[in-house]
Structure formats: C-alpha cells, structure tokens
mmCIF file of C-alpha atoms and ligand atoms in Angstrom:
data_model
loop_
_atom_site.group_PDB
_atom_site.id
_atom_site.type_symbol
_atom_site.label_atom_id
_atom_site.label_comp_id
_atom_site.label_asym_id
_atom_site.label_seq_id
_atom_site.Cartn_x
_atom_site.Cartn_y
_atom_site.Cartn_z
ATOM 1 C CA MET A 23 -2.002 -26.795 -2.753
ATOM 2 C CA SER A 24 -4.385 -25.154 -0.314
ATOM 3 C CA MET A 25 -3.348 -22.545 2.219
ATOM 4 C CA ARG A 26 -4.828 -21.551 5.585
ATOM 5 C CA VAL A 27 -4.462 -18.005 6.955
ATOM 6 C CA ASP A 28 -6.141 -15.949 9.638
ATOM 7 C CA VAL A 29 -7.022 -13.022 7.368
ATOM 8 C CA LEU A 30 -7.499 -12.613 3.633
ATOM 9 C CA ILE A 31 -6.866 -8.953 2.720
ATOM 10 C CA ILE A 32 -8.147 -7.389 -0.502
ATOM 11 C CA GLY A 33 -5.958 -4.433 -1.545
ATOM 12 C CA GLN A 34 -2.467 -3.220 -0.660
ATOM 13 C CA GLY A 35 -2.832 0.539 -0.463
ATOM 14 C CA LEU A 36 -2.142 2.277 2.846
ATOM 15 C CA ALA A 37 -5.064 0.428 4.477
ATOM 16 C CA GLY A 38 -4.026 -3.090 3.408
ATOM 17 C CA THR A 39 -0.350 -2.447 4.159
ATOM 18 C CA PHE A 40 -0.951 -1.278 7.716
ATOM 19 C CA LEU A 41 -3.520 -3.992 8.357
ATOM 20 C CA ALA A 42 -0.972 -6.640 7.312
ATOM 21 C CA HIS A 43 1.676 -4.982 9.504
ATOM 22 C CA PHE A 44 -0.490 -4.973 12.635
ATOM 23 C CA LEU A 45 -1.850 -8.489 12.042
ATOM 24 C CA ARG A 46 1.715 -9.738 11.820
ATOM 25 C CA LYS A 47 2.586 -7.865 15.015
ATOM 26 C CA SER A 48 -0.336 -9.595 16.740
ATOM 27 C CA GLY A 49 0.911 -13.015 15.616
ATOM 28 C CA LEU A 50 -1.808 -13.426 12.958
ATOM 29 C CA SER A 51 -1.203 -14.660 9.403
ATOM 30 C CA PHE A 52 -2.542 -12.992 6.238
ATOM 31 C CA PHE A 53 -2.617 -13.232 2.463
ATOM 32 C CA ILE A 54 -3.178 -10.203 0.209
ATOM 33 C CA PHE A 55 -4.665 -9.961 -3.258
ATOM 34 C CA ASP A 56 -3.798 -6.655 -4.864
ATOM 35 C CA GLU A 57 -4.533 -5.733 -8.425
ATOM 36 C CA PRO A 58 -1.717 -3.664 -9.932
ATOM 37 C CA ARG A 59 -2.982 -0.122 -10.527
ATOM 38 C CA SER A 60 -0.543 2.724 -11.159
ATOM 39 C CA PHE A 61 -2.785 5.367 -9.634
ATOM 40 C CA SER A 62 -4.728 3.915 -6.740
ATOM 41 C CA ALA A 63 -5.559 6.638 -4.192
ATOM 42 C CA SER A 64 -2.451 5.795 -2.159
ATOM 43 C CA ARG A 65 -0.184 5.947 -5.194
ATOM 44 C CA ALA A 66 -1.578 9.326 -6.291
ATOM 45 C CA ALA A 67 -1.274 10.898 -2.823
ATOM 46 C CA SER A 68 1.456 13.280 -1.720
ATOM 47 C CA GLY A 69 1.665 11.799 1.774
ATOM 48 C CA ILE A 70 1.016 14.835 3.971
ATOM 49 C CA ILE A 71 -0.266 14.484 7.518
ATOM 50 C CA ASN A 72 -1.464 18.035 8.064
ATOM 51 C CA PRO A 73 -2.914 18.770 11.507
ATOM 52 C CA ILE A 74 -4.721 21.934 10.339
ATOM 53 C CA THR A 75 -7.509 22.145 7.820
ATOM 54 C CA GLY A 76 -9.592 24.679 5.901
ATOM 55 C CA ARG A 77 -9.880 28.432 5.884
ATOM 56 C CA ARG A 78 -10.853 28.432 9.558
ATOM 57 C CA LEU A 79 -7.622 26.607 10.419
ATOM 58 C CA VAL A 80 -9.302 23.995 12.582
ATOM 59 C CA LYS A 81 -7.467 21.012 13.990
ATOM 60 C CA THR A 82 -8.408 17.823 12.163
ATOM 61 C CA TRP A 83 -10.327 15.024 13.892
ATOM 62 C CA MET A 84 -8.313 13.268 16.664
ATOM 63 C CA ILE A 85 -5.106 14.760 15.258
ATOM 64 C CA GLU A 86 -2.913 14.638 18.384
ATOM 65 C CA GLU A 87 -3.704 10.963 18.924
ATOM 66 C CA LEU A 88 -3.361 10.111 15.217
ATOM 67 C CA MET A 89 -0.035 11.909 14.843
ATOM 68 C CA SER A 90 1.598 10.319 17.838
ATOM 69 C CA PHE A 91 0.326 6.912 16.756
ATOM 70 C CA ALA A 92 1.594 7.514 13.191
ATOM 71 C CA GLN A 93 5.042 8.443 14.449
ATOM 72 C CA VAL A 94 5.394 5.085 16.190
ATOM 73 C CA ALA A 95 3.777 3.023 13.401
ATOM 74 C CA TYR A 96 5.834 4.521 10.541
ATOM 75 C CA GLY A 97 8.915 4.276 12.758
ATOM 76 C CA GLU A 98 8.312 0.539 13.222
ATOM 77 C CA LEU A 99 8.000 -0.025 9.482
ATOM 78 C CA GLN A 100 11.074 2.097 8.878
ATOM 79 C CA LEU A 101 13.113 -0.219 11.121
ATOM 80 C CA GLU A 102 11.581 -3.379 9.721
ATOM 81 C CA LEU A 103 11.956 -2.439 6.055
ATOM 82 C CA SER A 104 15.107 -0.289 6.295
ATOM 83 C CA VAL A 105 13.440 2.444 4.251
ATOM 84 C CA ASN A 106 12.731 6.053 5.161
ATOM 85 C CA CYS A 107 8.937 6.025 5.606
ATOM 86 C CA MET A 108 8.238 9.457 7.088
ATOM 87 C CA THR A 109 9.867 12.872 7.594
ATOM 88 C CA SER A 110 8.820 15.541 10.072
ATOM 89 C CA THR A 111 8.583 18.909 8.332
ATOM 90 C CA GLN A 112 6.531 22.115 8.034
ATOM 91 C CA ILE A 113 4.090 23.787 5.650
ATOM 92 C CA ILE A 114 4.817 27.312 4.486
ATOM 93 C CA ASP A 115 1.240 28.559 4.107
ATOM 94 C CA PHE A 116 1.187 31.647 1.847
ATOM 95 C CA PHE A 117 -1.696 34.055 2.492
ATOM 96 C CA THR A 118 -3.508 35.040 -0.679
ATOM 97 C CA THR A 119 -5.456 37.879 0.972
ATOM 98 C CA ALA A 120 -5.092 40.205 3.956
ATOM 99 C CA GLN A 121 -8.135 38.462 5.518
ATOM 100 C CA MET A 122 -6.309 35.162 5.471
ATOM 101 C CA ARG A 123 -3.433 36.684 7.353
ATOM 102 C CA ILE A 124 -5.794 38.147 9.968
ATOM 103 C CA ALA A 125 -7.555 34.781 10.375
ATOM 104 C CA PHE A 126 -4.191 33.060 10.897
ATOM 105 C CA LEU A 127 -3.107 35.610 13.520
ATOM 106 C CA ARG A 128 -6.450 35.318 15.341
ATOM 107 C CA ARG A 129 -6.271 31.543 15.435
ATOM 108 C CA LEU A 130 -2.668 31.779 16.662
ATOM 109 C CA GLU A 131 -3.801 34.013 19.521
ATOM 110 C CA ASP A 132 -6.685 31.696 20.493
ATOM 111 C CA ASP A 133 -4.733 28.470 20.204
ATOM 112 C CA PRO A 134 -1.060 28.466 19.194
ATOM 113 C CA SER A 135 -0.863 24.694 18.631
ATOM 114 C CA PHE A 136 0.663 23.774 15.272
ATOM 115 C CA LEU A 137 0.924 27.410 14.062
ATOM 116 C CA ARG A 138 3.637 30.053 14.068
ATOM 117 C CA ILE A 139 4.558 33.276 12.273
ATOM 118 C CA PRO A 140 8.144 33.380 10.908
ATOM 119 C CA GLU A 141 10.685 35.844 12.269
ATOM 120 C CA ASP A 142 11.667 36.925 8.750
ATOM 121 C CA GLU A 143 8.917 36.869 6.151
ATOM 122 C CA ASN A 144 11.350 37.531 3.314
ATOM 123 C CA CYS A 145 12.922 34.096 3.487
ATOM 124 C CA TRP A 146 11.256 32.732 0.370
ATOM 125 C CA ARG A 147 11.355 35.851 -1.870
ATOM 126 C CA GLU A 148 13.952 34.300 -4.169
ATOM 127 C CA ARG A 149 11.599 31.514 -5.156
ATOM 128 C CA PHE A 150 8.080 32.916 -4.737
ATOM 129 C CA GLN A 151 6.066 36.030 -5.427
ATOM 130 C CA TYR A 152 3.898 36.895 -2.429
ATOM 131 C CA GLN A 153 2.198 39.952 -1.077
ATOM 132 C CA PHE A 154 0.574 39.068 2.233
ATOM 133 C CA GLY A 155 3.291 36.996 3.908
ATOM 134 C CA TYR A 156 2.917 33.483 5.221
ATOM 135 C CA GLY A 157 2.359 31.411 8.317
ATOM 136 C CA ILE A 158 4.027 28.162 9.307
ATOM 137 C CA ILE A 159 2.201 24.951 10.197
ATOM 138 C CA GLU A 160 4.331 22.498 12.170
ATOM 139 C CA PRO A 161 4.986 19.760 12.892
ATOM 140 C CA VAL A 162 3.636 18.219 9.706
ATOM 141 C CA PHE A 163 4.578 14.705 8.603
ATOM 142 C CA LEU A 164 5.446 13.716 5.061
ATOM 143 C CA VAL A 165 4.959 10.017 4.362
ATOM 144 C CA HIS A 166 7.060 8.500 1.572
ATOM 145 C CA ILE A 167 4.197 6.368 0.327
ATOM 146 C CA SER A 168 5.702 4.805 -2.815
ATOM 147 C CA ASP A 169 8.869 3.702 -1.030
ATOM 148 C CA LEU A 170 6.819 2.278 1.821
ATOM 149 C CA LEU A 171 4.285 0.412 -0.360
ATOM 150 C CA ASN A 172 6.885 -0.891 -2.805
ATOM 151 C CA THR A 173 9.304 -2.125 -0.146
ATOM 152 C CA PHE A 174 6.563 -3.744 1.938
ATOM 153 C CA ARG A 175 5.136 -5.389 -1.182
ATOM 154 C CA ARG A 176 8.503 -6.823 -2.242
ATOM 155 C CA GLU A 177 9.064 -8.199 1.247
ATOM 156 C CA ILE A 178 5.702 -9.982 1.572
ATOM 157 C CA GLU A 179 5.747 -11.159 -2.053
ATOM 158 C CA LYS A 180 9.085 -12.854 -1.388
ATOM 159 C CA LYS A 181 7.511 -14.666 1.568
ATOM 160 C CA GLY A 182 4.541 -15.778 -0.563
ATOM 161 C CA HIS A 183 1.989 -13.586 1.270
ATOM 162 C CA LEU A 184 0.770 -11.561 -1.750
ATOM 163 C CA ALA A 185 -0.604 -12.284 -5.199
ATOM 164 C CA GLU A 186 -0.698 -9.530 -7.775
ATOM 165 C CA GLU A 187 -4.159 -10.188 -9.138
ATOM 166 C CA THR A 188 -7.720 -8.910 -9.077
ATOM 167 C CA MET A 189 -9.922 -10.666 -6.579
ATOM 168 C CA ASP A 190 -13.000 -11.988 -8.347
ATOM 169 C CA PHE A 191 -15.809 -11.369 -5.890
ATOM 170 C CA GLY A 192 -18.001 -14.021 -7.544
ATOM 171 C CA ARG A 193 -15.576 -16.720 -6.366
ATOM 172 C CA LEU A 194 -15.530 -15.672 -2.707
ATOM 173 C CA GLU A 195 -17.357 -18.155 -0.443
ATOM 174 C CA VAL A 196 -18.453 -16.769 2.898
ATOM 175 C CA ARG A 197 -19.671 -19.326 5.436
ATOM 176 C CA PRO A 198 -20.186 -18.682 9.151
ATOM 177 C CA GLU A 199 -17.211 -20.856 10.087
ATOM 178 C CA THR A 200 -14.838 -20.036 7.238
ATOM 179 C CA ILE A 201 -13.963 -17.906 4.219
ATOM 180 C CA ARG A 202 -12.807 -19.612 1.070
ATOM 181 C CA TYR A 203 -11.299 -18.032 -2.046
ATOM 182 C CA LYS A 204 -9.730 -20.307 -4.671
ATOM 183 C CA ASP A 205 -7.328 -22.509 -2.682
ATOM 184 C CA ILE A 206 -7.159 -20.228 0.377
ATOM 185 C CA ASN A 207 -9.113 -20.803 3.583
ATOM 186 C CA ALA A 208 -9.272 -17.920 6.051
ATOM 187 C CA SER A 209 -11.026 -16.997 9.276
ATOM 188 C CA TYR A 210 -11.742 -13.469 8.005
ATOM 189 C CA VAL A 211 -11.772 -11.472 4.778
ATOM 190 C CA ILE A 212 -11.121 -7.737 5.098
ATOM 191 C CA PHE A 213 -11.751 -5.322 2.243
ATOM 192 C CA CYS A 214 -9.027 -2.661 1.963
ATOM 193 C CA ASP A 215 -9.857 -2.086 -1.688
ATOM 194 C CA GLY A 216 -10.495 1.676 -1.686
ATOM 195 C CA ILE A 217 -13.218 2.571 -4.170
ATOM 196 C CA GLY A 218 -13.521 -1.144 -5.032
ATOM 197 C CA SER A 219 -15.812 -1.485 -1.976
ATOM 198 C CA LEU A 220 -18.420 0.677 -3.708
ATOM 199 C CA SER A 221 -19.361 -2.369 -5.759
ATOM 200 C CA ILE A 222 -18.933 -5.126 -3.151
ATOM 201 C CA PRO A 223 -22.404 -6.387 -2.126
ATOM 202 C CA TYR A 224 -21.456 -6.529 1.580
ATOM 203 C CA PHE A 225 -20.499 -2.865 1.852
ATOM 204 C CA LYS A 226 -21.802 -0.982 -1.175
ATOM 205 C CA SER A 227 -24.723 0.494 0.812
ATOM 206 C CA LEU A 228 -22.344 2.401 3.129
ATOM 207 C CA PRO A 229 -22.507 6.182 2.607
ATOM 208 C CA PHE A 230 -19.397 6.591 0.470
ATOM 209 C CA ALA A 231 -18.824 9.998 -1.170
ATOM 210 C CA PRO A 232 -16.033 9.263 -3.679
ATOM 211 C CA ASN A 233 -14.020 12.277 -4.615
ATOM 212 C CA LYS A 234 -11.669 12.822 -7.549
ATOM 213 C CA GLY A 235 -8.238 14.370 -7.054
ATOM 214 C CA GLU A 236 -5.630 15.359 -9.626
ATOM 215 C CA ALA A 237 -1.968 16.267 -9.310
ATOM 216 C CA VAL A 238 1.146 16.746 -11.416
ATOM 217 C CA ILE A 239 4.821 15.970 -10.985
ATOM 218 C CA ALA A 240 7.104 18.843 -11.958
ATOM 219 C CA GLU A 241 10.816 19.474 -12.167
ATOM 220 C CA ILE A 242 11.534 23.020 -11.032
ATOM 221 C CA ARG A 243 14.865 24.551 -11.938
ATOM 222 C CA ASP A 244 17.248 25.421 -9.053
ATOM 223 C CA TRP A 245 14.780 24.205 -6.425
ATOM 224 C CA GLY A 246 16.281 23.283 -3.050
ATOM 225 C CA ASN A 247 16.435 19.782 -1.578
ATOM 226 C CA GLU A 248 14.767 20.591 1.716
ATOM 227 C CA SER A 249 11.671 18.697 2.881
ATOM 228 C CA VAL A 250 9.560 21.862 3.330
ATOM 229 C CA ILE A 251 6.042 21.852 1.828
ATOM 230 C CA PHE A 252 4.647 25.021 0.226
ATOM 231 C CA LYS A 253 0.967 25.856 0.004
ATOM 232 C CA ARG A 254 -1.097 28.451 -1.809
ATOM 233 C CA GLY A 255 -4.324 26.712 -2.682
ATOM 234 C CA LEU A 256 -2.146 24.036 -4.254
ATOM 235 C CA TYR A 257 0.600 22.224 -2.375
ATOM 236 C CA ILE A 258 4.167 21.830 -3.662
ATOM 237 C CA VAL A 259 5.552 18.699 -2.031
ATOM 238 C CA PRO A 260 9.106 17.358 -2.430
ATOM 239 C CA MET A 261 9.189 13.803 -3.811
ATOM 240 C CA GLY A 262 12.984 13.405 -4.011
ATOM 241 C CA GLU A 263 15.273 13.281 -7.047
ATOM 242 C CA GLY A 264 14.414 16.893 -7.929
ATOM 243 C CA ARG A 265 10.726 16.104 -8.460
ATOM 244 C CA GLN A 266 7.863 18.043 -6.878
ATOM 245 C CA TRP A 267 4.292 16.761 -6.462
ATOM 246 C CA ILE A 268 1.869 19.639 -7.110
ATOM 247 C CA GLY A 269 -1.845 19.305 -6.346
ATOM 248 C CA SER A 270 -4.585 18.717 -5.840
ATOM 249 C CA SER A 271 -8.247 19.089 -6.749
ATOM 250 C CA TYR A 272 -11.342 17.882 -4.871
ATOM 251 C CA SER A 273 -14.198 17.073 -7.174
ATOM 252 C CA TRP A 274 -17.464 15.362 -6.248
ATOM 253 C CA GLU A 275 -18.757 15.574 -9.799
ATOM 254 C CA TYR A 276 -16.787 13.760 -12.434
ATOM 255 C CA SER A 277 -17.494 11.471 -15.360
ATOM 256 C CA ASP A 278 -14.316 9.365 -15.260
ATOM 257 C CA ASP A 279 -11.054 8.952 -13.367
ATOM 258 C CA ARG A 280 -8.828 10.499 -16.028
ATOM 259 C CA PRO A 281 -6.717 13.686 -15.669
ATOM 260 C CA THR A 282 -8.380 16.812 -17.084
ATOM 261 C CA GLU A 283 -7.184 19.734 -19.174
ATOM 262 C CA ALA A 284 -8.970 22.110 -16.754
ATOM 263 C CA PHE A 285 -6.818 21.043 -13.788
ATOM 264 C CA LEU A 286 -3.632 21.371 -15.825
ATOM 265 C CA LYS A 287 -4.577 24.885 -16.958
ATOM 266 C CA ASN A 288 -5.467 25.981 -13.440
ATOM 267 C CA THR A 289 -2.205 24.555 -12.045
ATOM 268 C CA GLU A 290 -0.152 26.360 -14.682
ATOM 269 C CA ALA A 291 -1.962 29.638 -13.912
ATOM 270 C CA VAL A 292 -1.316 29.297 -10.147
ATOM 271 C CA LEU A 293 2.357 28.411 -10.671
ATOM 272 C CA LYS A 294 2.867 31.296 -13.085
ATOM 273 C CA SER A 295 1.712 33.854 -10.530
ATOM 274 C CA TRP A 296 3.469 32.151 -7.605
ATOM 275 C CA ILE A 297 6.875 30.635 -8.380
ATOM 276 C CA LYS A 298 9.746 32.500 -10.024
ATOM 277 C CA ASN A 299 11.756 29.533 -11.319
ATOM 278 C CA ASN A 300 11.198 27.760 -14.616
ATOM 279 C CA TYR A 301 9.553 24.390 -14.377
ATOM 280 C CA ARG A 302 8.547 21.434 -16.522
ATOM 281 C CA ILE A 303 5.510 19.248 -15.844
ATOM 282 C CA VAL A 304 6.539 15.643 -16.424
ATOM 283 C CA GLU A 305 3.472 13.726 -15.281
ATOM 284 C CA HIS A 306 -0.235 14.405 -14.698
ATOM 285 C CA PHE A 307 -2.560 11.919 -13.001
ATOM 286 C CA ALA A 308 -5.882 11.521 -11.237
ATOM 287 C CA SER A 309 -7.390 9.127 -8.736
ATOM 288 C CA ILE A 310 -10.566 8.686 -6.723
ATOM 289 C CA ARG A 311 -10.428 9.113 -2.956
ATOM 290 C CA PRO A 312 -12.585 6.667 -0.992
ATOM 291 C CA ALA A 313 -14.246 9.469 0.984
ATOM 292 C CA THR A 314 -17.420 9.256 3.082
ATOM 293 C CA VAL A 315 -20.455 11.480 3.561
ATOM 294 C CA GLU A 316 -19.800 12.155 7.260
ATOM 295 C CA ARG A 317 -15.985 12.234 6.869
ATOM 296 C CA ARG A 318 -15.343 9.339 9.207
ATOM 297 C CA PRO A 319 -13.768 6.030 8.162
ATOM 298 C CA PHE A 320 -15.483 2.645 7.812
ATOM 299 C CA VAL A 321 -13.796 0.191 10.150
ATOM 300 C CA GLY A 322 -14.739 -3.239 11.471
ATOM 301 C CA PHE A 323 -17.020 -6.150 10.676
ATOM 302 C CA HIS A 324 -20.342 -6.572 8.928
ATOM 303 C CA PRO A 325 -23.129 -6.842 11.546
ATOM 304 C CA GLN A 326 -24.541 -9.955 9.856
ATOM 305 C CA PHE A 327 -21.427 -11.592 8.399
ATOM 306 C CA ARG A 328 -19.073 -11.333 11.343
ATOM 307 C CA ASN A 329 -16.070 -12.684 9.416
ATOM 308 C CA VAL A 330 -16.340 -10.054 6.637
ATOM 309 C CA GLY A 331 -14.576 -6.811 7.488
ATOM 310 C CA ILE A 332 -13.595 -3.462 6.038
ATOM 311 C CA LEU A 333 -10.937 -0.770 6.508
ATOM 312 C CA ASN A 334 -11.953 1.987 4.155
ATOM 313 C CA GLY A 335 -13.438 5.468 3.814
ATOM 314 C CA LEU A 336 -10.076 7.054 4.608
ATOM 315 C CA GLY A 337 -10.950 10.042 2.397
ATOM 316 C CA THR A 338 -8.265 12.725 2.338
ATOM 317 C CA LYS A 339 -6.531 11.374 5.450
ATOM 318 C CA GLY A 340 -5.292 7.881 4.589
ATOM 319 C CA CYS A 341 -1.771 8.529 5.912
ATOM 320 C CA SER A 342 -2.927 9.189 9.471
ATOM 321 C CA LEU A 343 -6.114 7.078 9.639
ATOM 322 C CA ALA A 344 -4.735 3.856 8.096
ATOM 323 C CA PRO A 345 -2.194 2.989 10.848
ATOM 324 C CA TYR A 346 -4.485 3.881 13.747
ATOM 325 C CA PHE A 347 -7.545 1.963 12.575
ATOM 326 C CA ALA A 348 -5.599 -0.984 11.126
ATOM 327 C CA ALA A 349 -4.192 -1.471 14.633
ATOM 328 C CA GLN A 350 -7.734 -1.402 16.071
ATOM 329 C CA ILE A 351 -8.880 -4.173 13.693
ATOM 330 C CA ALA A 352 -5.844 -6.352 14.452
ATOM 331 C CA SER A 353 -6.338 -5.904 18.189
ATOM 332 C CA HIS A 354 -10.072 -6.626 17.841
ATOM 333 C CA ILE A 355 -9.304 -9.950 16.136
ATOM 334 C CA ALA A 356 -6.446 -10.897 18.473
ATOM 335 C CA LYS A 357 -7.857 -9.700 21.804
ATOM 336 C CA GLY A 358 -11.494 -8.761 21.251
ATOM 337 C CA THR A 359 -10.877 -5.061 21.988
ATOM 338 C CA ARG A 360 -13.497 -2.634 20.716
ATOM 339 C CA ILE A 361 -13.374 -0.487 17.612
ATOM 340 C CA ASP A 362 -13.926 3.234 18.097
ATOM 341 C CA PRO A 363 -17.735 3.659 17.780
ATOM 342 C CA GLU A 364 -17.287 6.791 15.615
ATOM 343 C CA ALA A 365 -15.448 4.658 13.038
ATOM 344 C CA ASP A 366 -17.104 1.249 13.554
ATOM 345 C CA VAL A 367 -19.258 0.216 10.550
ATOM 346 C CA ASN A 368 -21.779 -1.095 13.040
ATOM 347 C CA ARG A 369 -23.115 2.449 13.245
ATOM 348 C CA PHE A 370 -24.664 1.577 9.866
ATOM 349 C CA ALA A 371 -26.037 -1.796 11.023
ATOM 350 C CA ARG A 372 -29.522 -0.932 9.798
ATOM 351 C CA VAL A 373 -28.346 0.020 6.298
ATOM 352 C CA LEU A 374 -26.004 -2.977 6.100
ATOM 353 C CA THR A 375 -28.630 -5.549 7.092
ATOM 354 C CA ARG A 376 -31.494 -4.108 4.990
ATOM 355 C CA LYS A 377 -32.781 -6.737 2.570
HETATM 356 C C1 LIG B 18 -4.573 13.365 -5.453
HETATM 357 C C2 LIG B 18 -4.670 12.801 -4.062
HETATM 358 C C3 LIG B 18 -3.870 13.325 -3.046
HETATM 359 C C4 LIG B 18 -3.951 12.803 -1.753
HETATM 360 N N1 LIG B 18 -3.112 13.315 -0.789
HETATM 361 C C5 LIG B 18 -3.156 12.798 0.473
HETATM 362 C C6 LIG B 18 -2.257 13.264 1.469
HETATM 363 O O1 LIG B 18 -1.392 14.113 1.226
HETATM 364 N N2 LIG B 18 -2.372 12.745 2.728
HETATM 365 C C7 LIG B 18 -3.294 11.771 3.039
HETATM 366 O O2 LIG B 18 -3.344 11.350 4.197
HETATM 367 N N3 LIG B 18 -4.138 11.304 2.101
HETATM 368 C C8 LIG B 18 -4.087 11.786 0.825
HETATM 369 N N4 LIG B 18 -4.948 11.315 -0.126
HETATM 370 C C9 LIG B 18 -5.943 10.315 0.291
HETATM 371 C C10 LIG B 18 -5.310 8.937 0.391
HETATM 372 O O3 LIG B 18 -4.671 8.679 -0.809
HETATM 373 C C11 LIG B 18 -6.378 7.872 0.669
HETATM 374 O O4 LIG B 18 -7.070 8.169 1.857
HETATM 375 C C12 LIG B 18 -5.728 6.505 0.862
HETATM 376 O O5 LIG B 18 -4.730 6.309 -0.095
HETATM 377 C C13 LIG B 18 -6.722 5.379 0.737
HETATM 378 O O6 LIG B 18 -5.990 4.179 0.856
HETATM 379 P P1 LIG B 18 -6.682 2.781 0.673
HETATM 380 O O7 LIG B 18 -5.653 1.767 0.965
HETATM 381 O O8 LIG B 18 -7.959 2.738 1.435
HETATM 382 O O9 LIG B 18 -7.125 2.735 -0.876
HETATM 383 P P2 LIG B 18 -6.235 2.587 -2.196
HETATM 384 O O10 LIG B 18 -4.973 3.310 -2.082
HETATM 385 O O11 LIG B 18 -7.130 2.927 -3.341
HETATM 386 O O12 LIG B 18 -5.878 1.049 -2.247
HETATM 387 C C14 LIG B 18 -6.798 0.064 -2.642
HETATM 388 C C15 LIG B 18 -6.019 -1.065 -3.279
HETATM 389 O O13 LIG B 18 -6.928 -2.139 -3.527
HETATM 390 C C16 LIG B 18 -6.702 -2.659 -4.813
HETATM 391 N N5 LIG B 18 -7.954 -3.298 -5.266
HETATM 392 C C17 LIG B 18 -9.170 -2.748 -5.477
HETATM 393 N N6 LIG B 18 -10.062 -3.688 -5.862
HETATM 394 C C18 LIG B 18 -9.375 -4.869 -5.879
HETATM 395 C C19 LIG B 18 -9.737 -6.224 -6.199
HETATM 396 N N7 LIG B 18 -10.967 -6.577 -6.572
HETATM 397 N N8 LIG B 18 -8.782 -7.190 -6.127
HETATM 398 C C20 LIG B 18 -7.502 -6.886 -5.754
HETATM 399 N N9 LIG B 18 -7.122 -5.624 -5.430
HETATM 400 C C21 LIG B 18 -8.045 -4.631 -5.499
HETATM 401 C C22 LIG B 18 -6.309 -1.429 -5.636
HETATM 402 O O14 LIG B 18 -5.606 -1.787 -6.811
HETATM 403 C C23 LIG B 18 -5.415 -0.694 -4.626
HETATM 404 O O15 LIG B 18 -4.075 -1.135 -4.695
HETATM 405 C C24 LIG B 18 -4.864 11.768 -1.445
HETATM 406 C C25 LIG B 18 -5.644 11.231 -2.467
HETATM 407 C C26 LIG B 18 -5.547 11.726 -3.765
HETATM 408 C C27 LIG B 18 -6.381 11.109 -4.850
#
C-alpha cells in the first residue's frame, strides 16, 4: 500500500526528532527511516547546552537566542511526551592553574553574563581534590537525550510514522515534482543522518570535518543525586540512576569509530587526581560528531534539487542547534520564510552544483 507524506526524513537523532516535531506543529506530515545504532552522535552525547566555550571563556555562537528557543522547544516536547526532557543546572568549572583562575576573574569583570564565583570555595572538598578553586557557569541546560529520543520514537512508531531500517540511497528517486522511496511518495526528502551525509551524493561535497568523541559511564560511590555538572578538562554529568557520564575527547584523526585504550587510560588518570570517591567504569563508547570546517550547521535545500534538504553539521552543539534550525526548515516549507544565511547550505551553492 503506498503512502503520501509531505516530508521523508532520514535519521532520528536530535536533528530528525526536532524536524519531525516542528513539521507536525506546522501541520505537515512526515515519515522517518532510522537505522538502529546504539551510539549515533546523539546517543553518545551527554546533553549539555553550555553557553561558554574554550580557555578564553567566550560565549558560543547565538547562545542567548538558542537557549531561549531551546527552553520553549524542549518544554513543548516535555508536555507532549510527558517525559522530563531538560533540566536547568550549572557547571562547576575547576581551575587547573592559577592562570585559569585569573582568566575567569578577568572575563567576569568584563562581562558577568553566565559566570560567577562561589561564596564558599570549599563546598566540594569532600568529593574533589582541587588547588585553585572553581568558577560557576550558569544557567546551563542538561538535555535528557535518551529519554527524549526513545519516548518520541515509541510515540511516532505507534502511529506508523517511523520504520527502523537503513535507507538504501540507491532506491531513492528524486524528480522535480516528487520524491519516491519504496512505496512512499513525498514532496521533500530531508537528510538528518549525521555522518551518513558524508556519503550521500547530494551533500558529500559540503565541508564536513567529522570529529571522534569518546566517553564512559561510571558509578561513583556515595555520589549525590543533584543535577550539577563538574568540569576539569573532562565533564562529569549526571545521567540518573547513580550513573555519571564522563567525557569526552575531540579527535580529528582517527582510523575507526571504536573506543580506545588511550582515552580510558587518560580518563582514569584524570579521575584519580580529581575525585576522592571510589568508582567503577561500566561502559565505554565512541561516536563521530558531524562537525563542519567553519563550525556552522548545514541547513536547507540543495540549490539544484529544491526538494532535497539537509539538517546536519551540528558538531558539538546538537542540543541547542537542532531545535532552532529544525524550526527554520519547517517554517520555510510551510510559509516560505528564509533560513539564516550563516546556516543555509546555499552558501555552498557553487560546491554543491559543481559537476
Ligand atoms: C561523545 C560526544 C559528546 C557530545 N556531547 C554533546 C553535548 O553535551 N551537547 C551537545 O549539544 N552536543 C553534544 N555532542 C554532539 C551531538 O551529539 C551532535 O551534534 C548531535 O547528536 C548530532 O545529531 P544528528 O541528529 O545530526 O546526528 P545523529 O545523532 O548521528 O543521528 C543520525 C541518525 O541517522 C541515522 N542514519 C544514518 N544513516 C542512515 C540511513 N542511511 N538510513 C536510516 N538512518 C540513518 C543514524 O542511525 C542516527 O540515528 C556530543 C557528541 C559526542 C560524540
């Protein structure tokens, strides 16, 4: 039996999930193909929306706008799915050198947004060893990605809007008036397939810069239940049920997507000199982030094949970029509104139309 939808979506990570959500909100129908993968980028991520980045403590791109949009978007899904999608929290950022402390204080003086120094720096002495104190980054959001993706998936699967299978690109027919895949006809196909897009003929020439990240899950004895995130090079992020996500690495040179002994050793060394409690590592995994050379996402439609689209290149910031740019695509289809030129794939029109 054939089916007709407005949009065929490939992939149900953060990008595909939010695209489906905003299409539905705009009154548009969709069908998703998602191949089951235990550690897609979204499933490996800790879920932090951190407004501050790097040693120079700069605010991340468009952060005020992205954070307020995220608050509304995750709130909507929370209501719809009756699942806790996001918590507002803080990062306890331990200084590893005196210079780091000075840099934090300077930045605080220049621009106090998102930063503060605690009244009592001894608060965390029971759990951590630290010499140079710490600063606080807040507000920070923690997205509960697994709960969100799993609940959304169950809901759309029940309604017959998702098939758990790999989309075979060779069977996709793209014609100016319609998209056809197996027994589905659609007005658009949109690739939300993370690193899958690196081998899709329509978009593989985009300047992707895939980046490998590793993390572990640990159980730490007598650890509190609070939602606070700790950082000292690595992040310790609460995942619920007494489990902590600890990571991650950023590697542009790698031979495969498997976890490495080197990361595990480094993590153990950091934890040994940092936390006082005993811990047990129960899982170790790796994934590839769909990052881009100029650190901006790839959003919108192919300049030549106007019914073939992409929401990708979310890099290290999928939790904040996915909702914002998924909404732009849905609104573009429903109302013809424009996609932010800094994110629109049409900035690569020349590369994308080169024969
Ligand atoms: C270790 C690590 C930690 C991270 N931490 C954070 C963080 O704290 N905060 C943050 O904002 N970001 C974080 N990120 C980045 C974030 O995970 C990504 O930006 C985001 O998940 C990308 O989402 P996506 O939906 O584009 O891709 P993905 O999550 O990779 O989803 C793509 C989906 O498409 C499916 N797929 C691919 N090809 C096909 C096909 N042919 N047919 C059917 N399905 C297909 C895949 O199975 C997958 O389900 C982290 C990443 C890593 C690796």
